[in-house]
Coordinates of C-alpha atoms (C1' of nucleotides) in Angstrom, one line a residue:
Chain U
M1 CA -55.0 76.3 8.4
A2 CA -53.3 73.7 6.2
E3 CA -55.5 71.5 4.1
Q4 CA -55.4 68.1 5.7
Q5 CA -55.9 66.3 2.4
Q6 CA -52.7 67.5 0.8
Q7 CA -50.2 65.5 2.7
R8 CA -52.1 62.8 4.6
R9 CA -54.0 61.2 1.7
P10 CA -52.7 61.7 -1.9
A11 CA -56.4 61.7 -2.9
P12 CA -57.1 58.8 -5.2
A13 CA -57.1 59.8 -8.9
L14 CA -60.4 60.9 -10.3
T15 CA -62.2 58.4 -12.4
P16 CA -65.6 58.4 -14.1
E17 CA -66.7 55.9 -11.4
R18 CA -65.7 58.1 -8.6
V19 CA -67.4 61.1 -10.2
V20 CA -70.6 59.1 -10.5
V21 CA -70.5 57.8 -7.0
A22 CA -70.0 61.4 -5.7
A23 CA -73.0 62.5 -7.8
A24 CA -75.1 59.8 -6.2
A25 CA -74.0 60.9 -2.8
V26 CA -74.9 64.5 -3.5
A27 CA -78.3 63.4 -4.9
D28 CA -79.0 61.3 -1.9
R29 CA -78.3 64.3 0.3
A30 CA -79.6 67.2 -1.7
G31 CA -81.9 65.7 -4.4
L32 CA -81.4 65.7 -8.1
H33 CA -81.8 69.5 -8.0
G34 CA -78.7 69.7 -5.8
V35 CA -76.4 67.9 -8.3
S36 CA -74.3 70.5 -10.1
M37 CA -70.9 70.3 -11.5
R38 CA -69.8 72.5 -8.7
S39 CA -71.4 70.5 -6.0
V40 CA -70.1 67.2 -7.3
G41 CA -66.6 68.8 -7.5
R42 CA -66.9 70.0 -3.9
E43 CA -67.9 66.4 -2.9
L44 CA -64.6 65.3 -4.4
G45 CA -62.5 68.2 -3.1
V46 CA -61.9 69.4 -6.6
E47 CA -62.9 72.3 -8.8
A48 CA -66.0 71.8 -11.1
M49 CA -63.9 72.1 -14.2
S50 CA -61.8 69.1 -13.3
L51 CA -64.8 66.9 -13.8
Y52 CA -64.7 67.6 -17.5
H53 CA -61.6 65.5 -17.9
H54 CA -63.5 62.4 -16.8
V55 CA -67.1 62.9 -18.0
A56 CA -68.2 64.7 -21.1
G57 CA -70.5 67.2 -19.3
K58 CA -73.4 67.2 -17.0
E59 CA -75.8 65.4 -19.3
S60 CA -73.2 62.6 -19.7
L61 CA -72.8 62.5 -16.0
L62 CA -76.5 62.0 -15.5
D63 CA -76.5 59.2 -18.1
L64 CA -73.8 57.5 -16.1
L65 CA -75.7 58.1 -12.9
A66 CA -78.9 56.5 -14.3
D67 CA -76.8 53.5 -15.4
W68 CA -75.3 53.3 -11.9
L69 CA -78.8 53.2 -10.5
M70 CA -80.0 50.5 -12.9
A71 CA -77.1 48.4 -11.8
Q72 CA -78.4 48.4 -8.2
I73 CA -81.5 46.3 -9.4
D74 CA -81.1 42.6 -9.1
P75 CA -81.8 40.6 -12.3
P76 CA -84.3 37.8 -12.0
P77 CA -82.5 34.5 -11.1
A78 CA -81.8 32.7 -14.3
D79 CA -83.0 29.3 -13.1
G80 CA -86.2 29.9 -11.1
D81 CA -89.7 30.0 -12.6
W82 CA -90.8 33.1 -14.4
R83 CA -93.3 34.2 -11.8
A84 CA -91.0 34.1 -8.9
G85 CA -88.3 35.7 -10.9
L86 CA -90.4 38.6 -12.0
H87 CA -91.8 39.0 -8.6
A88 CA -88.3 39.3 -7.1
R89 CA -87.2 41.7 -9.8
A90 CA -90.2 43.9 -9.3
H91 CA -89.5 44.2 -5.5
S92 CA -85.9 44.9 -6.2
S93 CA -86.7 47.6 -8.6
R94 CA -89.0 49.2 -6.1
A95 CA -86.4 48.9 -3.4
A96 CA -83.7 50.6 -5.5
L97 CA -85.9 53.4 -6.5
G98 CA -87.1 53.8 -3.0
A99 CA -83.6 54.1 -1.7
H100 CA -82.8 56.8 -4.1
P101 CA -85.9 59.0 -4.5
W102 CA -84.3 61.0 -7.2
G103 CA -83.9 57.9 -9.4
L104 CA -87.3 57.8 -11.2
S105 CA -87.1 61.4 -12.3
L106 CA -83.6 60.8 -13.5
L107 CA -84.5 57.7 -15.5
E108 CA -87.4 59.5 -17.0
S109 CA -85.2 62.3 -18.2
R110 CA -82.8 60.0 -20.1
R111 CA -83.3 59.3 -23.7
T112 CA -80.6 56.7 -24.4
P113 CA -80.6 53.4 -22.5
G114 CA -77.4 52.5 -20.7
L115 CA -75.8 49.0 -20.6
S116 CA -77.3 48.1 -17.2
L117 CA -80.8 48.9 -18.4
L118 CA -80.3 46.8 -21.5
A119 CA -78.9 44.0 -19.4
G120 CA -81.8 44.1 -17.1
H121 CA -84.3 44.1 -19.9
D122 CA -82.5 41.1 -21.4
A123 CA -82.6 39.2 -18.2
V124 CA -86.3 39.8 -17.8
L125 CA -87.1 38.8 -21.3
A126 CA -85.0 35.7 -20.9
A127 CA -86.9 34.7 -17.8
L128 CA -90.2 35.0 -19.6
R129 CA -89.0 33.0 -22.6
A130 CA -87.6 30.3 -20.3
G131 CA -91.1 30.2 -18.7
G132 CA -92.7 29.4 -22.0
F133 CA -93.9 32.8 -23.2
S134 CA -93.7 33.4 -27.0
V135 CA -91.6 36.3 -28.1
R136 CA -94.7 38.4 -28.8
L137 CA -96.3 37.5 -25.4
A138 CA -93.1 38.2 -23.6
A139 CA -93.1 41.7 -25.2
H140 CA -96.6 42.2 -23.9
A141 CA -95.7 40.9 -20.4
F142 CA -92.5 43.0 -20.2
S143 CA -94.4 46.1 -21.1
V144 CA -97.2 45.8 -18.6
L145 CA -94.9 44.7 -15.8
D146 CA -92.4 47.5 -16.4
A147 CA -95.2 50.1 -16.6
Y148 CA -96.8 48.9 -13.4
V149 CA -93.6 48.9 -11.3
Y150 CA -92.4 52.3 -12.4
G151 CA -95.8 53.8 -12.3
F152 CA -96.4 52.5 -8.8
V153 CA -93.1 53.9 -7.5
G154 CA -93.9 57.2 -9.1
T155 CA -97.3 57.6 -7.5
E156 CA -96.0 56.2 -4.2
Q157 CA -93.3 58.8 -4.0
Q158 CA -95.7 61.5 -4.6
L159 CA -97.7 60.8 -1.5
P160 CA -96.7 62.8 1.5
F161 CA -97.7 60.0 3.8
E162 CA -94.4 59.5 5.4
P163 CA -95.1 60.4 9.0
G164 CA -95.2 64.1 9.6
D165 CA -93.8 64.7 6.1
G166 CA -96.6 67.0 5.1
A167 CA -99.5 64.6 5.5
D168 CA -101.0 67.1 8.0
A169 CA -101.1 69.8 5.4
M170 CA -102.6 67.5 2.8
I171 CA -105.2 66.2 5.2
Q172 CA -106.1 69.8 6.2
E173 CA -106.3 70.9 2.6
M174 CA -108.5 67.8 1.9
D175 CA -110.6 68.5 4.9
E176 CA -111.5 71.7 3.3
S177 CA -112.4 69.9 0.1
L178 CA -114.1 66.9 1.5
T179 CA -117.6 68.1 0.7
R180 CA -116.5 68.7 -2.9
F181 CA -115.0 65.3 -3.2
P182 CA -117.3 62.8 -1.5
A183 CA -115.6 59.7 -2.9
L184 CA -112.3 60.8 -1.6
A185 CA -113.9 61.6 1.8
E186 CA -115.4 58.1 2.0
L187 CA -112.0 56.6 1.2
A188 CA -110.2 58.7 3.7
A189 CA -112.7 57.8 6.4
E190 CA -112.4 54.1 5.8
L191 CA -108.6 54.2 5.6
V192 CA -108.3 56.2 8.8
T193 CA -110.6 54.0 10.8
G194 CA -109.1 50.8 9.4
K195 CA -105.7 51.4 10.9
D196 CA -104.1 48.5 9.1
Y197 CA -104.0 50.4 5.8
A198 CA -100.6 51.4 4.3
Y199 CA -100.3 52.6 0.7
G200 CA -97.2 50.6 0.2
D201 CA -99.2 47.4 0.6
E202 CA -101.0 48.2 -2.6
F203 CA -97.8 47.3 -4.5
E204 CA -98.1 43.6 -3.8
W205 CA -101.8 43.6 -4.5
G206 CA -101.4 45.1 -7.9
L207 CA -98.3 43.0 -8.7
E208 CA -100.2 39.8 -8.0
L209 CA -103.1 41.1 -10.2
V210 CA -100.7 41.6 -13.1
L211 CA -98.9 38.3 -12.6
D212 CA -102.2 36.5 -12.4
G213 CA -103.2 38.2 -15.6
L214 CA -100.0 37.1 -17.3
A215 CA -100.4 33.5 -16.1
A216 CA -103.9 33.5 -17.6
R217 CA -102.7 34.8 -20.9
L218 CA -99.8 32.3 -21.0
A219 CA -102.3 29.5 -20.4
D220 CA -104.5 30.8 -23.2
E221 CA -101.6 30.9 -25.5
R222 CA -100.5 27.4 -24.7
A223 CA -104.1 26.1 -25.2
A224 CA -104.4 27.9 -28.5
S225 CA -101.1 26.4 -29.8
A226 CA -101.7 22.9 -28.4
P227 CA -102.4 20.3 -31.2
D228 CA -105.7 19.2 -29.7
S229 CA -107.1 22.8 -29.8
R230 CA -108.3 22.6 -33.4
Chain Q
M1 CA -88.5 100.9 -34.6
A2 CA -91.6 101.6 -32.4
E3 CA -93.0 98.7 -30.4
Q4 CA -96.2 97.7 -32.1
Q5 CA -97.8 96.4 -28.9
Q6 CA -97.8 99.8 -27.1
Q7 CA -100.5 101.5 -29.0
R8 CA -102.3 98.9 -31.0
R9 CA -103.2 96.4 -28.3
P10 CA -103.4 97.5 -24.7
A11 CA -102.1 94.0 -23.8
P12 CA -104.6 92.3 -21.6
A13 CA -103.8 92.5 -18.0
L14 CA -101.6 89.7 -16.6
T15 CA -103.4 87.1 -14.6
P16 CA -102.2 83.8 -13.0
E17 CA -104.1 82.0 -15.8
R18 CA -102.3 83.9 -18.6
V19 CA -99.0 83.2 -16.9
V20 CA -99.8 79.4 -16.7
V21 CA -100.9 79.2 -20.3
A22 CA -97.7 81.0 -21.4
A23 CA -95.7 78.6 -19.4
A24 CA -97.4 75.7 -21.1
A25 CA -96.7 77.2 -24.5
V26 CA -93.0 77.6 -23.6
A27 CA -92.9 74.0 -22.3
D28 CA -94.5 72.7 -25.5
R29 CA -91.9 74.5 -27.6
A30 CA -88.8 74.2 -25.5
G31 CA -89.4 71.5 -22.9
L32 CA -89.7 71.8 -19.2
H33 CA -86.1 72.8 -19.1
G34 CA -86.9 75.8 -21.2
V35 CA -89.4 77.2 -18.8
S36 CA -87.8 80.0 -16.8
M37 CA -89.2 83.1 -15.3
R38 CA -87.4 85.0 -18.0
S39 CA -88.7 82.9 -20.9
V40 CA -92.3 83.0 -19.6
G41 CA -92.0 86.7 -19.2
R42 CA -90.7 87.0 -22.8
E43 CA -93.6 84.9 -24.0
L44 CA -95.9 87.5 -22.4
G45 CA -93.9 90.5 -23.6
V46 CA -93.1 91.4 -20.0
E47 CA -90.1 91.4 -17.7
A48 CA -89.6 88.3 -15.6
M49 CA -90.0 90.3 -12.4
S50 CA -93.6 91.2 -13.3
L51 CA -94.6 87.5 -12.9
Y52 CA -94.0 87.7 -9.2
H53 CA -97.1 89.9 -8.9
H54 CA -99.3 87.0 -10.1
V55 CA -97.6 83.8 -9.0
A56 CA -95.6 83.3 -5.8
G57 CA -92.5 82.1 -7.6
K58 CA -91.3 79.4 -10.0
E59 CA -92.3 76.5 -7.8
S60 CA -95.8 77.9 -7.4
L61 CA -96.0 78.4 -11.2
L62 CA -95.1 74.8 -11.8
D63 CA -97.8 73.7 -9.3
L64 CA -100.3 75.7 -11.3
L65 CA -99.0 74.2 -14.5
A66 CA -99.4 70.7 -13.2
D67 CA -102.9 71.5 -12.2
W68 CA -103.6 73.0 -15.7
L69 CA -102.4 69.7 -17.2
M70 CA -104.6 67.5 -14.9
A71 CA -107.6 69.6 -16.0
Q72 CA -107.0 68.5 -19.6
I73 CA -107.8 64.9 -18.7
D74 CA -111.5 63.9 -19.0
P75 CA -113.1 62.4 -16.0
P76 CA -114.9 59.1 -16.5
P77 CA -118.6 59.7 -17.4
A78 CA -120.6 59.6 -14.3
D79 CA -123.4 57.3 -15.6
G80 CA -121.6 54.7 -17.7
D81 CA -120.4 51.3 -16.3
W82 CA -117.1 51.3 -14.4
R83 CA -115.1 49.4 -17.0
A84 CA -116.0 51.7 -19.9
G85 CA -115.4 54.7 -17.7
L86 CA -112.0 53.7 -16.5
H87 CA -111.0 52.6 -20.0
A88 CA -111.9 56.1 -21.4
R89 CA -110.2 57.8 -18.5
A90 CA -107.0 55.8 -19.1
H91 CA -106.9 56.7 -22.8
S92 CA -107.6 60.4 -22.0
S93 CA -104.7 60.4 -19.5
R94 CA -102.4 59.0 -22.0
A95 CA -103.5 61.4 -24.7
A96 CA -103.0 64.5 -22.4
L97 CA -99.6 63.3 -21.3
G98 CA -98.7 62.5 -24.9
A99 CA -99.7 65.9 -26.1
H100 CA -97.4 67.5 -23.5
P101 CA -94.3 65.3 -23.1
W102 CA -93.1 67.5 -20.3
G103 CA -96.2 66.6 -18.2
L104 CA -95.1 63.4 -16.6
S105 CA -91.8 64.8 -15.3
L106 CA -93.7 67.8 -14.0
L107 CA -96.3 65.8 -12.2
E108 CA -93.6 63.6 -10.7
S109 CA -91.8 66.6 -9.3
R110 CA -94.9 68.1 -7.5
R111 CA -95.5 67.2 -3.8
T112 CA -98.9 68.7 -3.2
P113 CA -101.9 67.7 -5.3
G114 CA -103.9 70.4 -7.0
L115 CA -107.6 70.7 -7.2
S116 CA -107.9 69.1 -10.6
L117 CA -105.9 66.1 -9.5
L118 CA -108.2 65.7 -6.5
A119 CA -111.2 66.1 -8.6
G120 CA -110.0 63.5 -11.1
H121 CA -109.2 61.0 -8.3
D122 CA -112.7 61.6 -6.8
A123 CA -114.4 61.0 -10.2
V124 CA -112.5 57.7 -10.7
L125 CA -113.3 56.5 -7.2
A126 CA -116.9 57.4 -7.6
A127 CA -117.1 55.4 -10.9
L128 CA -115.7 52.4 -9.1
R129 CA -118.0 52.7 -6.2
A130 CA -121.0 53.0 -8.5
G131 CA -119.8 49.9 -10.2
G132 CA -120.1 47.9 -7.0
F133 CA -116.5 48.0 -5.7
S134 CA -116.1 48.2 -1.9
V135 CA -114.2 51.1 -0.6
R136 CA -111.2 48.9 0.0
L137 CA -111.3 47.2 -3.4
A138 CA -111.8 50.6 -5.0
A139 CA -108.6 51.8 -3.4
H140 CA -106.8 48.8 -4.8
A141 CA -108.2 49.3 -8.2
F142 CA -107.4 52.9 -8.3
S143 CA -103.8 52.3 -7.3
V144 CA -103.1 49.6 -9.9
L145 CA -104.8 51.5 -12.7
D146 CA -103.1 54.8 -11.9
A147 CA -99.7 53.1 -11.7
Y148 CA -100.2 51.3 -15.0
V149 CA -101.3 54.3 -16.9
Y150 CA -98.6 56.6 -15.6
G151 CA -95.9 54.0 -15.9
F152 CA -96.8 53.1 -19.4
V153 CA -96.6 56.7 -20.6
G154 CA -93.3 57.1 -18.9
T155 CA -91.7 54.1 -20.5
E156 CA -93.4 54.9 -23.9
Q157 CA -91.9 58.4 -23.9
Q158 CA -88.5 57.0 -23.2
L159 CA -88.4 55.1 -26.4
P160 CA -86.7 56.9 -29.3
F161 CA -89.0 55.0 -31.7
E162 CA -90.5 58.1 -33.3
P163 CA -89.3 57.9 -36.9
G164 CA -85.8 59.2 -37.2
D165 CA -85.8 60.5 -33.7
G166 CA -82.8 58.5 -32.6
A167 CA -84.0 55.0 -33.3
D168 CA -81.1 54.6 -35.7
A169 CA -78.5 55.4 -33.0
M170 CA -80.3 53.1 -30.6
I171 CA -80.5 50.2 -33.0
Q172 CA -76.8 50.7 -33.9
E173 CA -75.8 50.7 -30.3
M174 CA -78.0 47.6 -29.8
D175 CA -76.5 45.9 -32.8
E176 CA -73.2 46.2 -31.1
S177 CA -74.7 44.5 -28.0
L178 CA -76.9 41.9 -29.6
T179 CA -74.5 39.1 -28.9
R180 CA -74.4 40.2 -25.2
F181 CA -78.2 40.4 -25.0
P182 CA -79.6 37.5 -26.9
A183 CA -83.2 37.8 -25.6
L184 CA -83.3 41.4 -26.7
A185 CA -81.9 40.4 -30.1
E186 CA -84.6 37.8 -30.5
L187 CA -87.2 40.3 -29.6
A188 CA -85.8 42.9 -32.0
A189 CA -85.7 40.3 -34.8
E190 CA -89.3 39.3 -34.4
L191 CA -90.6 42.8 -34.1
V192 CA -88.7 44.0 -37.1
T193 CA -89.9 41.1 -39.3
G194 CA -93.5 41.3 -38.0
K195 CA -94.0 44.8 -39.4
D196 CA -97.4 45.3 -37.6
Y197 CA -95.7 45.9 -34.3
A198 CA -96.0 49.3 -32.6
Y199 CA -95.1 49.8 -29.0
G200 CA -98.1 52.1 -28.5
D201 CA -100.4 49.1 -29.1
E202 CA -99.1 47.6 -25.9
F203 CA -101.1 50.2 -23.9
E204 CA -104.4 48.6 -24.8
W205 CA -103.2 45.1 -24.2
G206 CA -102.0 45.9 -20.7
L207 CA -105.0 48.0 -19.9
E208 CA -107.3 45.1 -20.8
L209 CA -105.2 42.8 -18.7
V210 CA -105.6 45.1 -15.7
L211 CA -109.3 45.7 -16.3
D212 CA -109.9 41.9 -16.6
G213 CA -108.0 41.4 -13.3
L214 CA -110.2 44.0 -11.6
A215 CA -113.4 42.4 -13.0
A216 CA -112.2 39.1 -11.6
R217 CA -111.5 40.6 -8.2
L218 CA -114.8 42.3 -8.1
A219 CA -116.6 39.0 -8.9
D220 CA -114.6 37.3 -6.1
E221 CA -115.6 40.0 -3.7
R222 CA -119.3 39.8 -4.7
A223 CA -119.2 36.0 -4.3
A224 CA -117.6 36.2 -0.9
S225 CA -120.2 38.7 0.4
A226 CA -123.2 37.0 -1.1
P227 CA -125.5 35.5 1.5
D228 CA -125.4 32.0 0.0
S229 CA -121.6 31.9 0.2
R230 CA -121.5 30.6 3.8
Chain S
dA1 C1' -52.1 64.5 -18.5
dC2 C1' -54.6 66.6 -15.2
dC3 C1' -56.2 70.6 -12.7
dT4 C1' -57.7 75.6 -12.4
dG5 C1' -59.1 80.8 -12.5
dA6 C1' -61.5 84.0 -15.1
dA7 C1' -65.0 84.7 -18.1
dC8 C1' -69.6 84.2 -20.6
dA9 C1' -74.3 83.6 -20.9
dC10 C1' -77.6 82.0 -18.3
dC11 C1' -80.7 81.0 -13.7
dG12 C1' -84.4 82.5 -9.4
dT13 C1' -85.2 86.0 -6.4
dT14 C1' -84.9 90.6 -3.6
dC15 C1' -85.3 95.3 -3.4
dA16 C1' -85.6 100.0 -4.2
dA17 C1' -87.4 102.7 -7.6
dG18 C1' -90.5 104.2 -11.0
dT19 C1' -95.5 105.1 -12.9
Chain O
dA1 C1' -101.4 98.4 -8.1
dC2 C1' -98.5 96.9 -11.3
dC3 C1' -94.1 96.9 -13.7
dT4 C1' -88.9 97.3 -13.9
dG5 C1' -83.6 97.9 -13.6
dA6 C1' -79.8 96.6 -11.0
dA7 C1' -77.9 93.4 -8.0
dC8 C1' -76.9 88.9 -5.7
dA9 C1' -75.8 84.2 -5.5
dC10 C1' -76.1 80.7 -8.3
dC11 C1' -75.8 77.6 -13.0
dG12 C1' -73.0 74.8 -17.3
dT13 C1' -69.3 75.4 -20.2
dT14 C1' -65.1 77.4 -22.8
dC15 C1' -60.6 78.6 -22.9
dA16 C1' -56.1 80.0 -21.9
dA17 C1' -53.0 79.2 -18.5
dG18 C1' -50.6 76.7 -15.1
dT19 C1' -48.1 72.2 -13.2

DNA sequence: ACCTGAACACCGTTCAAGT
DNA sequence: ACCTGAACACCGTTCAAGT
């Protein structure tokens, strides 16, 4: 049983990038839990110890993986208006984190921001400044938007509402508790009868609420700094 | 060297509660990463294998730990108005998650909600309903508030802005990138000169924005359903 | 320069054995 | 009933050795 890889493909040289992409593939398949130096090595047809010649160690590999993920998120277009730009950026963030369910936990575990994250932050701040936000107000706006988007994805991924995914078990457990939790029971009843409900739709509702709030604060700020306001 | 514990204290019997509290103590000291069956056993003066008589395994222990954490969060008072109740609940959530920095990652990793989480959700929904929100609007409100609070804590904990904690390294890295990221540079300059800035203050600003937005939606809903509206 | 085998100090968990 | 030692199949990482 000769190894096919030996003669047919010279196996492209290992690079940090190839290691990161392999780690992402393993994570997509087996979760963040399944990413080990040994499993990533196996993905590349190489021993775990070889990886240490291209990444400093597992923590460093995870830093690179987090940066790879941030690079999947589109920046807001530089020329559009701030609201459309942030709206698009929010949906792109949710899409990237939805495509890689291990992403949020990974980002949360990193302590030092990568270049892609800094670049994304810079682009969002630039969009706000171009839209007329003061530096201080842009900082506020950035914070509330970022918190909302990441928080929504986190709560969304916790729900076992993907069909068959465990919703039955949850509903059964909740059935047992319905009398103890009447407000939840009321909600469950309404959402089950009103068939058009999908939790994912809440994203847009809350995003519009936040963007409306930012537009109002921006209008306040402009009114306060206008010459005729005093 | 006789073991003091043998004769002096009979060592209270192990219970699931004692195991969970020991796990929380280990996590507070060594992070979620430091919680192992062996380390929790050591905390209790017992071998790791003994724990299996009280919890089903590590995953089950983590489920119990997550529920213990949710129990630390105060429910909104049942009699106050909705806005004050949700405001207090939001601050209590942030305080609990701030006191146990491992909490958010842990909650994110759990797939089945515990009783404390369900009870908390129920109390928040009840406060909204008592405040006049329709079931559907209460679901929207719950979602956006929850997302904001959890998301803010997550981004807040990622910042290395605790004094000395690594802020120097970050600022140095960013110094290097300032020309590449002019909007970040502008922000950093303003926030450093304006010494009164603290990222933690953003929490209240964003919370008020969300609560204002909810109040406006509630007013809209009431106007739409009022008899004189048609 | 790049890859690797053996080794070390860890994991979660099973199981048979102790009391 | 509760606790435990040994064992198994894993981890991340070091190091000396190979090419």
